[in-house]
N, CA, C and O atoms as a DFTB+ gen file, in Angstrom:
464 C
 N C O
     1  1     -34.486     -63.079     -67.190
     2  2     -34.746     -61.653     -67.294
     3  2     -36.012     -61.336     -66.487
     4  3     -36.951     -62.131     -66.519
     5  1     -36.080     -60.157     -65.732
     6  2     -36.609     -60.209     -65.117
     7  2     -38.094     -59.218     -65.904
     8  3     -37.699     -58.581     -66.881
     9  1     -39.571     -59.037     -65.624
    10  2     -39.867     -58.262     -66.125
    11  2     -40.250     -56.810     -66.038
    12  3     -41.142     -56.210     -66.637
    13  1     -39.324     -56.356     -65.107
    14  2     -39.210     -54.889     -65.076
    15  2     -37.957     -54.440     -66.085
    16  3     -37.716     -53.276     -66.407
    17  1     -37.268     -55.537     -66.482
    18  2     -35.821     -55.155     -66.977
    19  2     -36.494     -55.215     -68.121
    20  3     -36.270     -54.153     -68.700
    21  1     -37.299     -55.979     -68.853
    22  2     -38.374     -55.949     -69.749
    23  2     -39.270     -54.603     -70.316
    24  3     -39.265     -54.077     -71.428
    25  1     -40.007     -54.288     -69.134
    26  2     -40.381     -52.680     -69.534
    27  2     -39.239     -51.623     -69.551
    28  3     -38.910     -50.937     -70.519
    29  1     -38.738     -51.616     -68.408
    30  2     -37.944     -50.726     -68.729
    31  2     -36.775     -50.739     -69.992
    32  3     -36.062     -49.808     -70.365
    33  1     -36.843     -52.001     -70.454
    34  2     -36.239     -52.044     -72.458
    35  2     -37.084     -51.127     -73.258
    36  3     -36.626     -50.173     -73.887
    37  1     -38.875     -51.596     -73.188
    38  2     -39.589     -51.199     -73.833
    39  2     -39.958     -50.179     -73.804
    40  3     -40.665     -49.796     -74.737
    41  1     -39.584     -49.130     -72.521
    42  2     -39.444     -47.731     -72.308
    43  2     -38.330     -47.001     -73.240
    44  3     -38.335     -46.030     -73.997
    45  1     -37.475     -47.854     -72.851
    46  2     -36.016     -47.199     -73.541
    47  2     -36.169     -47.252     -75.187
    48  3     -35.510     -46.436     -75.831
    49  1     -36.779     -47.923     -75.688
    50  2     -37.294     -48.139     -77.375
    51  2     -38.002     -47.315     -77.497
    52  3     -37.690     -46.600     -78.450
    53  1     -39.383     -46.829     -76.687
    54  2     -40.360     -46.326     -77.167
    55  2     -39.572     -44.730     -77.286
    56  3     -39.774     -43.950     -78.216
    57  1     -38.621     -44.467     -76.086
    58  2     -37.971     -42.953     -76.017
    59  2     -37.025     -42.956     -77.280
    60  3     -36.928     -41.867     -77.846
    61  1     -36.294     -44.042     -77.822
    62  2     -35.343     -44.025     -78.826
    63  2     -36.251     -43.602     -80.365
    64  3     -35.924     -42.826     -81.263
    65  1     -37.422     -44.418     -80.222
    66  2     -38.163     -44.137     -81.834
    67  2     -38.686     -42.640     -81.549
    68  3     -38.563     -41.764     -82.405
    69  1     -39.149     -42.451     -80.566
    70  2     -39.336     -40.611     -80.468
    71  2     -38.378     -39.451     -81.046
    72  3     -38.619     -38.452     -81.725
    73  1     -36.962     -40.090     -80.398
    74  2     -35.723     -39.243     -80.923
    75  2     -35.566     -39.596     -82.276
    76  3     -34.964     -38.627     -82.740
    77  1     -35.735     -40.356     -83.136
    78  2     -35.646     -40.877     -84.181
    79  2     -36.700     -40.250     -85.041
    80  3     -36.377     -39.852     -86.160
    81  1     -37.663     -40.153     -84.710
    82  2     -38.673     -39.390     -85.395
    83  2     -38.903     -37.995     -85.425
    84  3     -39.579     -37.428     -86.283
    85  1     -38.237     -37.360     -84.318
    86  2     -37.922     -35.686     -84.565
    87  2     -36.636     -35.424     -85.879
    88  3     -37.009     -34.545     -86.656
    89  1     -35.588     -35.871     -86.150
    90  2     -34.657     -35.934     -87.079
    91  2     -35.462     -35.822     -88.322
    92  3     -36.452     -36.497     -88.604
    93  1     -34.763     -34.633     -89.221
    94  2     -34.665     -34.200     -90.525
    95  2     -35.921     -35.221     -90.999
    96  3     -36.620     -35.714     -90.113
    97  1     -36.206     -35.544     -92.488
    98  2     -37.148     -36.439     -92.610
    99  2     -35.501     -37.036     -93.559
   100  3     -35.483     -38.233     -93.846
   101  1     -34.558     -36.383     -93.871
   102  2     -33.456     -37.207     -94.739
   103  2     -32.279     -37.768     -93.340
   104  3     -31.491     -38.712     -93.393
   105  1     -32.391     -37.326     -92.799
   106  2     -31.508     -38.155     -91.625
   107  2     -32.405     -39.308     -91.078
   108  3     -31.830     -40.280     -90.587
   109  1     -33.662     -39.281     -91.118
   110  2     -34.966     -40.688     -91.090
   111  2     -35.022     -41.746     -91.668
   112  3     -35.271     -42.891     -91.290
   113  1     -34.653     -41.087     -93.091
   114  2     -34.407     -42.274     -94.605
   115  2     -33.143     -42.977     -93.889
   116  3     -33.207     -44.160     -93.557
   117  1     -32.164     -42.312     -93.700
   118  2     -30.902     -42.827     -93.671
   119  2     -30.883     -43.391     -92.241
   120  3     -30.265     -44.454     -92.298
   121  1     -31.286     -43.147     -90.993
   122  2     -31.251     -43.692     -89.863
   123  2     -31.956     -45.307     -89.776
   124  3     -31.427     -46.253     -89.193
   125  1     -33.242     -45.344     -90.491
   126  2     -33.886     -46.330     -90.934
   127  2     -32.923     -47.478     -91.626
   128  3     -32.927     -48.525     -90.978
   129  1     -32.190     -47.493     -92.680
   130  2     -31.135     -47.874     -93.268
   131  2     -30.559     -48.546     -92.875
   132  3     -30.370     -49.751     -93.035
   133  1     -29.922     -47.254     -91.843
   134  2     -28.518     -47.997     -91.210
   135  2     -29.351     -49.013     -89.958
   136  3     -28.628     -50.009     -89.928
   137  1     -30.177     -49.179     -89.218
   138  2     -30.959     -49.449     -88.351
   139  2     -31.521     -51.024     -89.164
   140  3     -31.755     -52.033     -88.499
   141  1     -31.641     -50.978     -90.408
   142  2     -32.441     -52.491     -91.209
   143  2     -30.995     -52.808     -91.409
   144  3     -30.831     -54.024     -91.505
   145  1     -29.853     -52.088     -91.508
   146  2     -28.756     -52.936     -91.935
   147  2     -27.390     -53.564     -90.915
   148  3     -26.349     -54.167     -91.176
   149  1     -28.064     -53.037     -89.600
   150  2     -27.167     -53.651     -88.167
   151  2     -27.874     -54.797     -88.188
   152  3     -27.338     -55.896     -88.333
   153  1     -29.480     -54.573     -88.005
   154  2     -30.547     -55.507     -87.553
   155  2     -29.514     -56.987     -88.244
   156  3     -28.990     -57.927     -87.647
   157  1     -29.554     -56.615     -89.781
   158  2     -29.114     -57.781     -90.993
   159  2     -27.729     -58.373     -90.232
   160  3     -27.606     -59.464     -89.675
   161  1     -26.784     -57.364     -90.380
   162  2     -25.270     -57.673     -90.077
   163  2     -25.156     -58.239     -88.806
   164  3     -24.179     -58.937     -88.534
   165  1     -26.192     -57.981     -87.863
   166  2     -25.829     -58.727     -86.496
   167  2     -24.799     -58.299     -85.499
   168  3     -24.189     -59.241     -84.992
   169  1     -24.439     -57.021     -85.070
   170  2     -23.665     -57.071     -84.384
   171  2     -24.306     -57.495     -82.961
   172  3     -25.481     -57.210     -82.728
   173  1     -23.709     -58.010     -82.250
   174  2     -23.904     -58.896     -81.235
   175  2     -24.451     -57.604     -79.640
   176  3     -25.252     -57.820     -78.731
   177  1     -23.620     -56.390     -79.914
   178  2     -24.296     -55.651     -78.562
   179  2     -25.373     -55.038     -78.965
   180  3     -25.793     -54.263     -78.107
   181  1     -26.295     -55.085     -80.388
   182  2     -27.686     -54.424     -80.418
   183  2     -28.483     -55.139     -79.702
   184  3     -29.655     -54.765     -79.658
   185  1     -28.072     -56.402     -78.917
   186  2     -29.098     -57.295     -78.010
   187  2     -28.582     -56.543     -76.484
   188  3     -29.162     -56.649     -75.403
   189  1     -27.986     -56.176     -76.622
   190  2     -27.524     -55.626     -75.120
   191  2     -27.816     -54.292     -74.548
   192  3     -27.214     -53.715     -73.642
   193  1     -29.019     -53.835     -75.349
   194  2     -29.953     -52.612     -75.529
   195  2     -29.492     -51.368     -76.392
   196  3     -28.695     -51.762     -77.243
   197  1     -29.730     -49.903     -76.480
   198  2     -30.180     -49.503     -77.781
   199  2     -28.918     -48.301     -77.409
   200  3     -29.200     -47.108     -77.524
   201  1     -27.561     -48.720     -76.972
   202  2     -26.823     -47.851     -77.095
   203  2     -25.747     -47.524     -78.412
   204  3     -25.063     -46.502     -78.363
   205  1     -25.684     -48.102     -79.137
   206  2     -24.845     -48.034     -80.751
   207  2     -26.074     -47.133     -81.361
   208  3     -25.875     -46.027     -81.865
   209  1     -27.287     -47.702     -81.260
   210  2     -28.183     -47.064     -82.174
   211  2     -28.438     -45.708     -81.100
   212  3     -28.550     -44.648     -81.716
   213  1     -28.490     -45.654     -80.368
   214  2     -28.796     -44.357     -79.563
   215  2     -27.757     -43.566     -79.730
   216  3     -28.049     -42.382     -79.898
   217  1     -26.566     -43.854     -79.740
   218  2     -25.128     -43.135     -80.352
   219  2     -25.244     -42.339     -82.001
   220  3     -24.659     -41.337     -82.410
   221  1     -26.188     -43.197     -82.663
   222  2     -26.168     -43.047     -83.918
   223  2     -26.998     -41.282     -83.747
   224  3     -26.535     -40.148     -83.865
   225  1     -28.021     -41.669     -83.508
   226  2     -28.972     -40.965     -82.828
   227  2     -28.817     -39.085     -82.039
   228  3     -29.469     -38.041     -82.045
   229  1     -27.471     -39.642     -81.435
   230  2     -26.620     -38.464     -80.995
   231  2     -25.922     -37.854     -81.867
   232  3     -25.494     -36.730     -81.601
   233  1     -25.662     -38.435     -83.050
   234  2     -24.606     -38.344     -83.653
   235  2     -25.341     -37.604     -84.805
   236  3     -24.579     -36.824     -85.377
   237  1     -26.373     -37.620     -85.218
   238  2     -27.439     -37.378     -86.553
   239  2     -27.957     -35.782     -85.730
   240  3     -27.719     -34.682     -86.229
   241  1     -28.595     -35.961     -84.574
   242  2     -29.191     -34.708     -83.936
   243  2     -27.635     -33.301     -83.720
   244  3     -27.699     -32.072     -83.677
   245  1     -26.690     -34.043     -83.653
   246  2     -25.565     -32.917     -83.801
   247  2     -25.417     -32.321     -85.114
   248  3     -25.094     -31.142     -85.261
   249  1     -25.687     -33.250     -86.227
   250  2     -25.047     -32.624     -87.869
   251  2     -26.043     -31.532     -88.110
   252  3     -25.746     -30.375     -88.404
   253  1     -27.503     -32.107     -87.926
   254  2     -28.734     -31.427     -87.946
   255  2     -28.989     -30.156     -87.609
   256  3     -29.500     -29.190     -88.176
   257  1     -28.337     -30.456     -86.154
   258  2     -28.332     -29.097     -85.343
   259  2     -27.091     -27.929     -86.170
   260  3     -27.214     -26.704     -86.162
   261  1     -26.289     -28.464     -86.634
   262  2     -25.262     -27.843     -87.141
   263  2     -25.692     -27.580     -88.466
   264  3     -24.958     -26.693     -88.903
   265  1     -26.602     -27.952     -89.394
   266  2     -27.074     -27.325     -90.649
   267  2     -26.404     -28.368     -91.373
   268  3     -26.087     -28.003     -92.505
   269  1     -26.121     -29.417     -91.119
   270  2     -25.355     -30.162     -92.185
   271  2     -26.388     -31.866     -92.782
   272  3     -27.125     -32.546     -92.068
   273  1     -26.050     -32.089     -94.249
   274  2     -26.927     -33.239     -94.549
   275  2     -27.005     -34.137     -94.194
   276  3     -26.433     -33.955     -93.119
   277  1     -27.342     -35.355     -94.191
   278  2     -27.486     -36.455     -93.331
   279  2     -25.601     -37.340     -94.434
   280  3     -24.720     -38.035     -93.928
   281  1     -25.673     -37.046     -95.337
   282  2     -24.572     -37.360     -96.125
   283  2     -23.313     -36.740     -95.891
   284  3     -22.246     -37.352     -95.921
   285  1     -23.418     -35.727     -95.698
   286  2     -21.974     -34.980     -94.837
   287  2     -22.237     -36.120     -93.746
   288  3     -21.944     -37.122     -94.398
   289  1     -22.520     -36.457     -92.797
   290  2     -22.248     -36.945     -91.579
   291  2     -21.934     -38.242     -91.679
   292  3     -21.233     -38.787     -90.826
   293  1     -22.442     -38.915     -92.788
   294  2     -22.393     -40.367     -92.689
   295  2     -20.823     -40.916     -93.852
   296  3     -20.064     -41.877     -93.725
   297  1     -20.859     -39.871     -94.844
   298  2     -20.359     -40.453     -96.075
   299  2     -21.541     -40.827     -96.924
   300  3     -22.626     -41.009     -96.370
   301  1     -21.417     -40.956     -98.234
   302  2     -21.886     -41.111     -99.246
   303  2     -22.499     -43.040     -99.103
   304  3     -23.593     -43.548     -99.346
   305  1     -21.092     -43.678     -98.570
   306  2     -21.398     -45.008     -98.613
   307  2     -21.500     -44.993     -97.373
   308  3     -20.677     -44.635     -96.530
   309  1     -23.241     -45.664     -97.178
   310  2     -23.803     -45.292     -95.421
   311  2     -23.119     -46.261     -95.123
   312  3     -22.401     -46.101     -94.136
   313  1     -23.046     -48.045     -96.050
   314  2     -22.662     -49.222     -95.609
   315  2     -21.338     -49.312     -94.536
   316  3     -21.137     -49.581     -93.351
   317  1     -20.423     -48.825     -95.984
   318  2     -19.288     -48.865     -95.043
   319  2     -18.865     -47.705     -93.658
   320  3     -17.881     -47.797     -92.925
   321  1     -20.140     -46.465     -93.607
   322  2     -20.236     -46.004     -92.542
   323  2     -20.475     -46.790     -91.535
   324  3     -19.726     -46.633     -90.570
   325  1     -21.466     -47.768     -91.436
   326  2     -21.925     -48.921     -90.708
   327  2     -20.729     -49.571     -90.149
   328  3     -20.217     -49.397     -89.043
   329  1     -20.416     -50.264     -90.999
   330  2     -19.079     -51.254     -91.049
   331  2     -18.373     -50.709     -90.121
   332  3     -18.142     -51.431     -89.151
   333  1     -17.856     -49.409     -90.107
   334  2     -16.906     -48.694     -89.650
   335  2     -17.082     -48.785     -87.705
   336  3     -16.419     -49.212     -86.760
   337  1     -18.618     -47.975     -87.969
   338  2     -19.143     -48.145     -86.437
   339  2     -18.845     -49.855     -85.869
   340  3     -18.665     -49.856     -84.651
   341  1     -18.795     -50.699     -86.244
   342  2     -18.888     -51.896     -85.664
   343  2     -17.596     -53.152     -86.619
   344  3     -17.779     -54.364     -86.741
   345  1     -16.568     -52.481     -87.069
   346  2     -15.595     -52.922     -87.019
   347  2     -15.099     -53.705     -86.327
   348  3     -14.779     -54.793     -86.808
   349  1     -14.858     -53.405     -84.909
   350  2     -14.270     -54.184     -83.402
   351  2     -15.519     -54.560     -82.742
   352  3     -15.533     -54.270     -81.546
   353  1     -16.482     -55.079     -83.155
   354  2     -17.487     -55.565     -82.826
   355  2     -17.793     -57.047     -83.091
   356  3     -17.636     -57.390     -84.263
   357  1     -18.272     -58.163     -82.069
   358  2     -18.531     -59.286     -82.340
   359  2     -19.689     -59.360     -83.109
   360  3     -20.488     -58.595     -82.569
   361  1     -20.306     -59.979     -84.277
   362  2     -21.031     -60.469     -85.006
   363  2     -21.669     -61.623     -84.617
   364  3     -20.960     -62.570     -84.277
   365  1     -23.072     -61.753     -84.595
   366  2     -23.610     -63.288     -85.168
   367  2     -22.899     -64.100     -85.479
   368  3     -22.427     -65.019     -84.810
   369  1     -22.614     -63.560     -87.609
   370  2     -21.878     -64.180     -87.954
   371  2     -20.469     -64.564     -87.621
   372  3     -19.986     -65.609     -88.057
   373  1     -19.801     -63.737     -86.854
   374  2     -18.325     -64.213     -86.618
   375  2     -18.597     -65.682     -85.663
   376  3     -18.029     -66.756     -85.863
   377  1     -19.950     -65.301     -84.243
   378  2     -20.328     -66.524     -83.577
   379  2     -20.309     -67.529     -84.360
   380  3     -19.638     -68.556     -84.250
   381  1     -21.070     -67.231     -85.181
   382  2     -21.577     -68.739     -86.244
   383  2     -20.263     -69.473     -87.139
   384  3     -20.071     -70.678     -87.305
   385  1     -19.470     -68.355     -87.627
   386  2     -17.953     -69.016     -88.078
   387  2     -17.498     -69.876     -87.135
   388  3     -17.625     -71.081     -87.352
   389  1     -16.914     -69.442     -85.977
   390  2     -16.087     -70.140     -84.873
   391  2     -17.242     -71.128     -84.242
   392  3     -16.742     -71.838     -83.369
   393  1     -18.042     -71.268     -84.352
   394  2     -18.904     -73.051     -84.092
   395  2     -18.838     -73.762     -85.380
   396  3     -18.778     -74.972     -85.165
   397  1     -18.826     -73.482     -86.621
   398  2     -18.626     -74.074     -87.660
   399  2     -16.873     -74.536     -87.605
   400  3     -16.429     -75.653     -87.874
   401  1     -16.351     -73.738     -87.324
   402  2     -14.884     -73.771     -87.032
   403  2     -14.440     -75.048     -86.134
   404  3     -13.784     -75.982     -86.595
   405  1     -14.907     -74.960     -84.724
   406  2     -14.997     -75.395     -84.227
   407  2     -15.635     -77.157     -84.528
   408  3     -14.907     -78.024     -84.043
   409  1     -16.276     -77.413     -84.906
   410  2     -17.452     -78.274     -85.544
   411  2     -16.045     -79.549     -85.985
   412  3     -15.606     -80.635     -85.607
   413  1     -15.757     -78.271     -87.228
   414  2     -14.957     -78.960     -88.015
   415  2     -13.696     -79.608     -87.730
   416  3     -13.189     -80.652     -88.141
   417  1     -13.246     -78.527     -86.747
   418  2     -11.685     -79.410     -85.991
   419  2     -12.517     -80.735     -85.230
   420  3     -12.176     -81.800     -85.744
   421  1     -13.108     -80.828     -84.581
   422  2     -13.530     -82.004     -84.015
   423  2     -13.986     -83.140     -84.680
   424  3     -13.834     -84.315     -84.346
   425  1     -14.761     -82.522     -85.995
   426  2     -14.837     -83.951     -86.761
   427  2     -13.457     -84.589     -87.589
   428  3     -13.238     -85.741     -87.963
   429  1     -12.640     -83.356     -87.709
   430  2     -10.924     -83.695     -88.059
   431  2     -10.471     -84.820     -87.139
   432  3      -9.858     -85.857     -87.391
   433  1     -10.888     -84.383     -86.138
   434  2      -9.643     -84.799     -85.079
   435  2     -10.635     -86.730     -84.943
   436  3     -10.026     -87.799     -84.968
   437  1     -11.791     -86.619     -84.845
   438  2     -12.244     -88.125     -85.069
   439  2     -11.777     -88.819     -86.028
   440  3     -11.518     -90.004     -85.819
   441  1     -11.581     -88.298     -87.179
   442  2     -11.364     -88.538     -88.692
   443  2     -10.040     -89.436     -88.135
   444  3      -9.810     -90.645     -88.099
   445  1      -9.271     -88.205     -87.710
   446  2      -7.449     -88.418     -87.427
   447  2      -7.516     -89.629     -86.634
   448  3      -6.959     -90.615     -87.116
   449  1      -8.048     -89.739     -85.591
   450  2      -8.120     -90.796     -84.819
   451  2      -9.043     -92.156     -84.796
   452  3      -9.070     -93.059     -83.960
   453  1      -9.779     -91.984     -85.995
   454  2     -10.176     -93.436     -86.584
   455  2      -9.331     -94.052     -87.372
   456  3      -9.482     -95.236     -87.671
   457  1      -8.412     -93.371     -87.772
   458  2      -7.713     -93.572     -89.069
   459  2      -5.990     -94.122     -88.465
   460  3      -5.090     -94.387     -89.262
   461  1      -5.845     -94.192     -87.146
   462  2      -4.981     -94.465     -86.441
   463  2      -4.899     -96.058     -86.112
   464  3      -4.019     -96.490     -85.368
């Protein structure tokens, strides 16, 4: 990586927490949330810079603008709002299954073939 691709990340963060901090102070609570609970769940393109969460972002400044709560927009259950956004999304954890997965057929297959 180079380090202009570097600042210019750290540009793109510093402009994302700006937009993030004009929002409702209850679309804040809840943006925060959902934001500690991708971080957790891992979907795999929040490393590929801040466009899911910048979507989110778009998506909160429209309800707002429209007079509506941060709960109209999300659902009641933010989680499975989350979930929803990143459904067809690779995970950490799915990575970490399929090497464990993986792991395991190979120590099978030694198993199988000592046992021959």
């Amino acid at each position: 990586m180079r380090i202009q691709d570097i600042i210019k990340g750290k540009k793109e963060w510093r402009s994302h927490v700006a937009r993030a901090k004009t929002l409702p102070k209850d679309y804040q609570v809840v943006y925060k949330e959902i934001q500690r609970y991708l971080f957790k769940v891992g979907p795999v393109e929040l490393t590929d810079g801040i466009g899911l969460l910048s979507g989110i972002i778009d998506l909160f400044e429209e309800g707002a603008a429209s007079g509506k709560g941060v709960l109209e927009v999300t659902g009641s259950d933010v989680a499975a709002f989350c979930d929803d956004l990143i459904k067809d999304s690779k995970t950490y954890a799915d990575i970490y299954q399929e090497s464990v997965d993986q792991e395991v057929s190979k120590a099978m297959k030694k198993v199988k073939d000592k046992t021959k």
